[in-house]
mmCIF file of C-alpha atoms in Angstrom:
data_model
loop_
_atom_site.group_PDB
_atom_site.id
_atom_site.type_symbol
_atom_site.label_atom_id
_atom_site.label_comp_id
_atom_site.label_asym_id
_atom_site.label_seq_id
_atom_site.Cartn_x
_atom_site.Cartn_y
_atom_site.Cartn_z
ATOM 1 C CA MET A 1 -20.506 37.852 86.807
ATOM 2 C CA ARG A 2 -21.876 39.943 89.593
ATOM 3 C CA ALA A 3 -24.575 40.681 87.233
ATOM 4 C CA PHE A 4 -25.040 37.553 86.101
ATOM 5 C CA ALA A 5 -25.297 36.503 90.130
ATOM 6 C CA LEU A 6 -27.952 39.373 90.389
ATOM 7 C CA LEU A 7 -30.082 38.331 87.482
ATOM 8 C CA LEU A 8 -30.068 34.614 88.559
ATOM 9 C CA GLN A 9 -31.437 35.556 92.006
ATOM 10 C CA VAL A 10 -34.381 37.582 90.285
ATOM 11 C CA ALA A 11 -35.288 34.961 87.834
ATOM 12 C CA VAL A 12 -35.191 32.348 90.085
ATOM 13 C CA ALA A 13 -37.108 34.466 92.435
ATOM 14 C CA GLY A 14 -39.552 35.368 89.979
ATOM 15 C CA MET A 15 -40.439 31.278 89.075
ATOM 16 C CA LEU A 16 -40.415 31.133 92.744
ATOM 17 C CA VAL A 17 -43.296 33.673 92.910
ATOM 18 C CA VAL A 18 -44.957 31.701 90.009
ATOM 19 C CA ALA A 19 -45.392 28.934 91.693
ATOM 20 C CA ALA A 20 -46.419 30.147 95.142
ATOM 21 C CA GLY A 21 -49.057 31.458 93.122
ATOM 22 C CA GLN A 22 -50.034 27.731 91.966
ATOM 23 C CA ALA A 23 -49.650 26.274 95.035
ATOM 24 C CA THR A 24 -51.830 28.702 97.139
ATOM 25 C CA ALA A 25 -54.696 27.782 94.414
ATOM 26 C CA ALA A 26 -54.352 24.357 95.025
ATOM 27 C CA PRO A 27 -54.772 23.163 98.857
ATOM 28 C CA VAL A 28 -53.236 19.757 99.532
ATOM 29 C CA ALA A 29 -55.426 17.402 101.468
ATOM 30 C CA GLY A 30 -56.480 18.570 104.974
ATOM 31 C CA GLY A 31 -56.905 22.266 103.695
ATOM 32 C CA SER A 32 -52.895 23.222 104.386
ATOM 33 C CA HIS A 33 -51.420 25.313 101.556
ATOM 34 C CA VAL A 34 -47.601 24.703 100.081
ATOM 35 C CA GLN A 35 -45.546 27.451 101.670
ATOM 36 C CA LEU A 36 -42.480 28.357 99.818
ATOM 37 C CA PRO A 37 -39.375 30.345 101.178
ATOM 38 C CA PHE A 38 -39.391 33.933 99.533
ATOM 39 C CA TRP A 39 -36.428 36.804 99.819
ATOM 40 C CA PRO A 40 -34.404 36.938 103.414
ATOM 41 C CA SER A 41 -35.768 38.686 106.459
ATOM 42 C CA PRO A 42 -34.793 41.999 106.693
ATOM 43 C CA GLU A 43 -31.649 41.111 108.738
ATOM 44 C CA PRO A 44 -29.994 37.806 109.680
ATOM 45 C CA ASP A 45 -31.490 35.384 112.388
ATOM 46 C CA GLY A 46 -29.221 33.750 114.872
ATOM 47 C CA VAL A 47 -25.981 35.481 114.985
ATOM 48 C CA GLN A 48 -24.497 35.479 118.351
ATOM 49 C CA ALA A 49 -21.609 37.736 118.122
ATOM 50 C CA PRO A 50 -22.047 41.069 119.713
ATOM 51 C CA GLU A 51 -20.065 42.934 116.933
ATOM 52 C CA ALA A 52 -20.340 41.713 113.474
ATOM 53 C CA GLU A 53 -20.539 43.365 109.947
ATOM 54 C CA LEU A 54 -21.259 41.830 106.677
ATOM 55 C CA ALA A 55 -20.471 43.515 103.212
ATOM 56 C CA ASP A 56 -19.955 43.811 99.767
ATOM 57 C CA GLY A 57 -16.885 42.461 98.681
ATOM 58 C CA ASN A 58 -16.369 44.540 95.697
ATOM 59 C CA THR A 59 -17.273 47.967 96.906
ATOM 60 C CA GLY A 60 -17.046 47.193 100.792
ATOM 61 C CA ALA A 61 -20.394 48.666 101.222
ATOM 62 C CA PRO A 62 -22.002 47.279 104.303
ATOM 63 C CA ARG A 63 -25.047 44.838 104.043
ATOM 64 C CA TRP A 64 -26.132 44.792 107.688
ATOM 65 C CA SER A 65 -23.572 45.388 110.573
ATOM 66 C CA ARG A 66 -24.118 45.459 114.332
ATOM 67 C CA GLN A 67 -21.923 47.826 116.585
ATOM 68 C CA ALA A 68 -19.886 48.116 113.426
ATOM 69 C CA ASP A 69 -17.849 50.921 114.980
ATOM 70 C CA THR A 70 -17.352 49.775 118.737
ATOM 71 C CA PRO A 71 -13.656 48.433 119.352
ATOM 72 C CA ALA A 72 -13.368 45.145 120.466
ATOM 73 C CA PRO A 73 -10.037 42.775 121.295
ATOM 74 C CA ILE A 74 -9.526 40.386 117.976
ATOM 75 C CA GLY A 75 -7.081 37.683 118.423
ATOM 76 C CA SER A 76 -5.373 36.197 115.736
ATOM 77 C CA ILE A 77 -7.149 38.293 113.164
ATOM 78 C CA THR A 78 -4.238 41.038 114.068
ATOM 79 C CA LYS A 79 -2.114 38.394 111.625
ATOM 80 C CA VAL A 80 -4.113 39.856 108.877
ATOM 81 C CA MET A 81 -2.211 43.330 109.371
ATOM 82 C CA THR A 82 0.633 41.368 109.926
ATOM 83 C CA ALA A 83 1.076 39.690 106.981
ATOM 84 C CA LEU A 84 -0.264 43.146 104.816
ATOM 85 C CA VAL A 85 3.195 44.598 106.534
ATOM 86 C CA VAL A 86 5.278 41.845 105.231
ATOM 87 C CA ILE A 87 3.737 41.419 101.818
ATOM 88 C CA ASN A 88 4.028 45.171 101.358
ATOM 89 C CA ALA A 89 7.803 45.323 102.448
ATOM 90 C CA GLY A 90 8.569 42.360 99.643
ATOM 91 C CA ASP A 91 11.254 40.771 99.465
ATOM 92 C CA LEU A 92 9.145 37.254 100.595
ATOM 93 C CA ASP A 93 11.898 34.978 99.115
ATOM 94 C CA ARG A 94 14.446 35.781 101.782
ATOM 95 C CA ALA A 95 15.741 33.929 104.093
ATOM 96 C CA VAL A 96 14.961 34.304 107.781
ATOM 97 C CA THR A 97 16.269 32.798 110.989
ATOM 98 C CA VAL A 98 14.072 31.754 113.616
ATOM 99 C CA PRO A 99 14.836 33.374 116.829
ATOM 100 C CA PRO A 100 15.385 31.970 120.456
ATOM 101 C CA GLY A 101 12.950 34.358 121.461
ATOM 102 C CA ILE A 102 9.822 32.151 120.117
ATOM 103 C CA ILE A 103 10.147 30.095 123.350
ATOM 104 C CA ASP A 104 9.316 32.354 126.214
ATOM 105 C CA TYR A 105 7.130 34.244 123.806
ATOM 106 C CA ASN A 106 4.883 30.929 123.194
ATOM 107 C CA SER A 107 5.030 29.833 126.944
ATOM 108 C CA ARG A 108 4.217 32.990 128.232
ATOM 109 C CA TYR A 109 0.997 33.467 126.369
ATOM 110 C CA GLY A 110 0.324 29.825 125.718
ATOM 111 C CA ALA A 111 0.302 30.572 122.371
ATOM 112 C CA SER A 112 -0.644 28.804 119.288
ATOM 113 C CA THR A 113 2.104 27.796 117.007
ATOM 114 C CA ALA A 114 3.418 26.570 113.687
ATOM 115 C CA GLY A 115 6.087 24.335 115.430
ATOM 116 C CA LEU A 116 8.846 26.128 114.709
ATOM 117 C CA VAL A 117 12.328 25.690 116.175
ATOM 118 C CA PRO A 118 14.722 28.411 117.171
ATOM 119 C CA GLY A 119 17.613 28.177 114.352
ATOM 120 C CA GLU A 120 15.484 26.717 111.400
ATOM 121 C CA VAL A 121 15.896 28.762 108.072
ATOM 122 C CA LEU A 122 12.490 29.500 106.284
ATOM 123 C CA THR A 123 11.528 32.021 103.517
ATOM 124 C CA ALA A 124 9.526 34.889 104.398
ATOM 125 C CA ARG A 125 6.593 33.448 102.287
ATOM 126 C CA GLN A 126 6.746 29.812 104.033
ATOM 127 C CA LEU A 127 6.515 31.750 107.368
ATOM 128 C CA LEU A 128 3.371 33.747 106.153
ATOM 129 C CA TYR A 129 1.770 29.976 105.658
ATOM 130 C CA ALA A 130 2.946 29.185 108.938
ATOM 131 C CA MET A 131 1.072 32.229 110.451
ATOM 132 C CA MET A 132 -2.002 32.268 108.526
ATOM 133 C CA LEU A 133 -2.871 28.462 108.393
ATOM 134 C CA PRO A 134 -2.129 27.049 111.773
ATOM 135 C CA SER A 135 -2.190 30.748 113.129
ATOM 136 C CA GLY A 136 1.107 30.388 114.470
ATOM 137 C CA CYS A 137 2.354 32.944 116.926
ATOM 138 C CA ASP A 138 5.990 32.041 116.397
ATOM 139 C CA ALA A 139 5.724 32.829 112.854
ATOM 140 C CA ALA A 140 4.455 36.039 113.375
ATOM 141 C CA TYR A 141 6.979 36.860 116.010
ATOM 142 C CA THR A 142 9.575 35.754 113.790
ATOM 143 C CA LEU A 143 8.230 38.238 110.955
ATOM 144 C CA ALA A 144 8.052 40.907 113.357
ATOM 145 C CA GLU A 145 11.692 40.381 114.317
ATOM 146 C CA ALA A 146 13.066 40.141 110.690
ATOM 147 C CA TYR A 147 10.971 42.945 109.024
ATOM 148 C CA GLY A 148 10.845 45.356 112.308
ATOM 149 C CA PRO A 149 13.340 45.249 112.896
ATOM 150 C CA GLY A 150 12.667 43.748 116.079
ATOM 151 C CA GLN A 151 9.179 44.003 117.616
ATOM 152 C CA ALA A 152 8.458 47.733 118.304
ATOM 153 C CA GLY A 153 9.856 48.441 114.796
ATOM 154 C CA PHE A 154 7.192 45.968 113.268
ATOM 155 C CA ILE A 155 4.334 47.303 115.453
ATOM 156 C CA ALA A 156 4.669 51.062 114.583
ATOM 157 C CA ALA A 157 4.565 49.965 111.156
ATOM 158 C CA MET A 158 1.246 47.844 112.025
ATOM 159 C CA ASN A 159 -0.053 51.118 113.164
ATOM 160 C CA ASP A 160 1.250 53.309 110.404
ATOM 161 C CA THR A 161 -0.521 51.013 108.082
ATOM 162 C CA ALA A 162 -3.551 50.976 110.068
ATOM 163 C CA HIS A 163 -3.410 54.943 109.833
ATOM 164 C CA GLN A 164 -3.178 54.954 106.100
ATOM 165 C CA LEU A 165 -5.982 52.662 105.587
ATOM 166 C CA GLY A 166 -8.172 55.199 107.612
ATOM 167 C CA LEU A 167 -8.859 52.272 110.329
ATOM 168 C CA ALA A 168 -9.620 55.098 113.243
ATOM 169 C CA GLY A 169 -10.893 52.389 115.704
ATOM 170 C CA THR A 170 -8.049 50.312 115.251
ATOM 171 C CA HIS A 171 -4.618 49.734 117.230
ATOM 172 C CA PHE A 172 -1.961 46.999 117.840
ATOM 173 C CA THR A 173 0.641 46.056 120.684
ATOM 174 C CA ASP A 174 1.542 42.512 119.391
ATOM 175 C CA PRO A 175 2.028 40.817 115.842
ATOM 176 C CA SER A 176 -0.092 38.052 117.204
ATOM 177 C CA GLY A 177 -2.892 39.689 118.551
ATOM 178 C CA LEU A 178 -2.053 38.497 122.038
ATOM 179 C CA PRO A 179 -2.550 39.998 125.082
ATOM 180 C CA ASN A 180 0.336 42.129 125.296
ATOM 181 C CA PRO A 181 0.718 44.166 127.532
ATOM 182 C CA THR A 182 -2.942 43.544 128.308
ATOM 183 C CA ASP A 183 -6.291 41.763 127.221
ATOM 184 C CA TYR A 184 -7.322 44.808 125.597
ATOM 185 C CA SER A 185 -4.448 47.062 124.202
ATOM 186 C CA THR A 186 -4.515 45.243 120.742
ATOM 187 C CA TYR A 187 -8.421 45.974 119.131
ATOM 188 C CA SER A 188 -10.297 46.913 115.785
ATOM 189 C CA THR A 189 -14.214 47.358 115.113
ATOM 190 C CA PRO A 190 -16.077 45.023 112.733
ATOM 191 C CA ALA A 191 -15.741 48.226 109.746
ATOM 192 C CA ASP A 192 -12.098 48.701 110.123
ATOM 193 C CA LEU A 193 -11.570 45.222 109.888
ATOM 194 C CA VAL A 194 -13.768 44.627 107.028
ATOM 195 C CA THR A 195 -11.552 47.439 105.317
ATOM 196 C CA LEU A 196 -8.468 45.365 106.586
ATOM 197 C CA GLY A 197 -9.552 42.335 104.856
ATOM 198 C CA LEU A 198 -10.504 43.880 101.784
ATOM 199 C CA ARG A 199 -7.434 45.099 101.485
ATOM 200 C CA ALA A 200 -5.304 42.294 102.263
ATOM 201 C CA MET A 201 -7.584 40.048 99.823
ATOM 202 C CA SER A 202 -7.055 42.267 96.783
ATOM 203 C CA LEU A 203 -3.208 40.832 97.046
ATOM 204 C CA PRO A 204 -2.713 37.517 95.047
ATOM 205 C CA VAL A 205 -0.120 36.556 97.246
ATOM 206 C CA PHE A 206 -2.284 36.845 100.050
ATOM 207 C CA ARG A 207 -5.179 35.116 98.587
ATOM 208 C CA ASP A 208 -3.459 32.082 97.784
ATOM 209 C CA ILE A 209 -2.362 31.846 101.343
ATOM 210 C CA VAL A 210 -5.539 32.110 103.308
ATOM 211 C CA ARG A 211 -7.481 30.133 100.382
ATOM 212 C CA SER A 212 -5.038 26.873 101.423
ATOM 213 C CA GLN A 213 -6.540 24.137 103.664
ATOM 214 C CA THR A 214 -3.149 22.421 104.213
ATOM 215 C CA TYR A 215 0.506 23.840 103.246
ATOM 216 C CA HIS A 216 3.513 20.633 102.778
ATOM 217 C CA LEU A 217 6.597 22.278 103.530
ATOM 218 C CA PRO A 218 9.263 19.177 102.891
ATOM 219 C CA ALA A 219 12.408 18.981 105.276
ATOM 220 C CA GLY A 220 15.450 21.147 103.786
ATOM 221 C CA PRO A 221 18.721 21.847 104.726
ATOM 222 C CA ALA A 222 18.238 24.424 107.356
ATOM 223 C CA HIS A 223 14.490 23.314 108.741
ATOM 224 C CA ARG A 224 12.756 20.262 109.539
ATOM 225 C CA GLU A 225 9.183 19.048 107.907
ATOM 226 C CA HIS A 226 6.177 20.981 108.330
ATOM 227 C CA VAL A 227 2.356 20.335 107.505
ATOM 228 C CA TRP A 228 0.307 23.144 108.564
ATOM 229 C CA GLN A 229 -3.531 23.378 108.085
ATOM 230 C CA THR A 230 -6.047 26.028 108.450
ATOM 231 C CA THR A 231 -7.933 26.728 111.426
ATOM 232 C CA ASN A 232 -10.986 28.294 109.254
ATOM 233 C CA LEU A 233 -13.321 25.969 109.345
ATOM 234 C CA LEU A 234 -15.612 27.822 106.499
ATOM 235 C CA LEU A 235 -12.890 26.476 104.044
ATOM 236 C CA HIS A 236 -13.972 22.871 104.952
ATOM 237 C CA ASP A 237 -17.631 23.334 104.838
ATOM 238 C CA TYR A 238 -18.985 26.310 103.261
ATOM 239 C CA PRO A 239 -18.278 26.262 99.321
ATOM 240 C CA GLY A 240 -17.069 29.278 98.129
ATOM 241 C CA THR A 241 -14.928 30.536 100.833
ATOM 242 C CA ALA A 242 -12.012 32.377 99.888
ATOM 243 C CA GLY A 243 -10.662 32.841 103.383
ATOM 244 C CA ILE A 244 -9.249 34.477 105.482
ATOM 245 C CA LYS A 245 -8.341 34.421 109.658
ATOM 246 C CA THR A 246 -9.604 33.243 112.815
ATOM 247 C CA GLY A 247 -9.096 34.633 116.159
ATOM 248 C CA SER A 248 -9.173 33.767 119.738
ATOM 249 C CA THR A 249 -8.263 35.061 123.201
ATOM 250 C CA ASP A 250 -9.939 34.755 126.372
ATOM 251 C CA ALA A 251 -10.992 38.477 125.829
ATOM 252 C CA ALA A 252 -11.859 38.029 122.199
ATOM 253 C CA GLY A 253 -13.430 34.865 122.401
ATOM 254 C CA THR A 254 -13.808 33.456 119.334
ATOM 255 C CA CYS A 255 -13.752 35.637 116.144
ATOM 256 C CA LEU A 256 -13.408 35.128 112.156
ATOM 257 C CA LEU A 257 -12.990 37.399 109.133
ATOM 258 C CA PHE A 258 -14.357 35.773 106.136
ATOM 259 C CA GLU A 259 -14.936 36.081 102.612
ATOM 260 C CA ALA A 260 -17.044 33.832 100.234
ATOM 261 C CA ILE A 261 -17.993 34.084 96.599
ATOM 262 C CA ARG A 262 -20.759 32.336 94.662
ATOM 263 C CA ALA A 263 -21.578 33.389 90.887
ATOM 264 C CA GLY A 264 -18.868 35.753 90.687
ATOM 265 C CA GLN A 265 -20.210 37.805 93.893
ATOM 266 C CA PRO A 266 -17.991 38.435 96.708
ATOM 267 C CA LEU A 267 -19.416 39.053 100.223
ATOM 268 C CA ILE A 268 -16.742 39.855 103.018
ATOM 269 C CA GLY A 269 -17.718 39.890 106.879
ATOM 270 C CA VAL A 270 -16.528 39.640 110.558
ATOM 271 C CA VAL A 271 -17.933 38.363 113.670
ATOM 272 C CA LEU A 272 -16.426 38.969 117.321
ATOM 273 C CA HIS A 273 -16.372 37.200 120.477
ATOM 274 C CA SER A 274 -19.617 34.728 118.930
ATOM 275 C CA SER A 275 -18.508 32.258 121.924
ATOM 276 C CA PRO A 276 -15.769 32.498 124.874
ATOM 277 C CA ASP A 277 -14.302 29.141 123.406
ATOM 278 C CA ASP A 278 -15.914 27.679 120.403
ATOM 279 C CA ASP A 279 -14.607 28.187 116.970
ATOM 280 C CA ALA A 280 -17.599 26.349 115.591
ATOM 281 C CA ALA A 281 -19.613 29.354 117.010
ATOM 282 C CA ALA A 282 -17.638 31.902 115.029
ATOM 283 C CA ALA A 283 -18.000 29.644 111.876
ATOM 284 C CA ASN A 284 -21.661 29.274 112.497
ATOM 285 C CA ASP A 285 -22.374 32.987 112.846
ATOM 286 C CA ALA A 286 -20.122 33.435 109.311
ATOM 287 C CA VAL A 287 -22.605 31.095 107.504
ATOM 288 C CA ARG A 288 -25.726 33.010 109.024
ATOM 289 C CA LEU A 289 -24.492 36.304 107.482
ATOM 290 C CA LEU A 290 -23.261 34.430 103.877
ATOM 291 C CA ASN A 291 -26.562 32.666 103.614
ATOM 292 C CA TRP A 292 -28.770 35.768 104.376
ATOM 293 C CA GLY A 293 -26.567 37.911 101.908
ATOM 294 C CA TYR A 294 -26.556 35.644 99.072
ATOM 295 C CA GLY A 295 -30.397 35.001 99.748
ATOM 296 C CA PRO A 296 -32.299 31.623 99.240
ATOM 297 C CA ILE A 297 -31.197 31.078 95.749
ATOM 298 C CA LEU A 298 -27.414 31.561 95.850
ATOM 299 C CA SER A 299 -27.143 30.141 99.147
ATOM 300 C CA ALA A 300 -28.221 26.779 98.042
ATOM 301 C CA LEU A 301 -25.864 26.806 95.248
ATOM 302 C CA PRO A 302 -22.676 24.925 95.764
ATOM 303 C CA ILE A 303 -20.535 27.205 93.304
ATOM 304 C CA GLY A 304 -17.601 29.110 94.034
#
């Protein structure tokens, strides 16, 4: 499929060249000539993020980057690592009780939540949806308590996993990416985040979660009804989007780690601090990168 995508771009580009030659030979009224779009510029235009990268989704080879090795706060993109640690540990159908500690944790940081209530019992798999779709910091805290065991043990596992993946510019101090203890104590680089994203997206259970726009959990004997919706605007607005995670804190601004697939060709990328507080700015940066990466042909095709 990837070879087909490349052949399609080459074939259509050839047709554009022929059409451009014909248009040049036939000026329109007033002496102007038809101008047709050709291949993209050497780099994407209009990307606001000061740190960013776009890479091949199969090999991880960078297509374009800006400050790729510069550490920066990443907000809730941290939850990709939290999910990876939990999935690697296994037993996703185990019952997990939501601890009382989520109340203070949420209120201390004004954290985004999945609306969990202490004492509810959910499976770890359900908590992954609660963490990844609405960016529930209460779910991240709950998973860390259960799988650490405890916050310190879980954060150590996050950093151990980062070391195993070769993420030299990455460090975690909180399972949600909240400013705990400081705004800059959890950080990563665009290059590291692409590597992390590739690893997480290689896991079918993770892919199933982050490509979901909505998850409905009916009320059960030990938990309330919940409906969780994704914070990833690309899943609504950019055909072919496969995931993966938004992030935002005062220091991180709005961030997005993303992947899309068109004509069998995956691209993965990340933008950090696209705006102080506008989620749409991060999504727009991602769209600019994807459209540039796919070129004028595949970027116009609404295919996944």
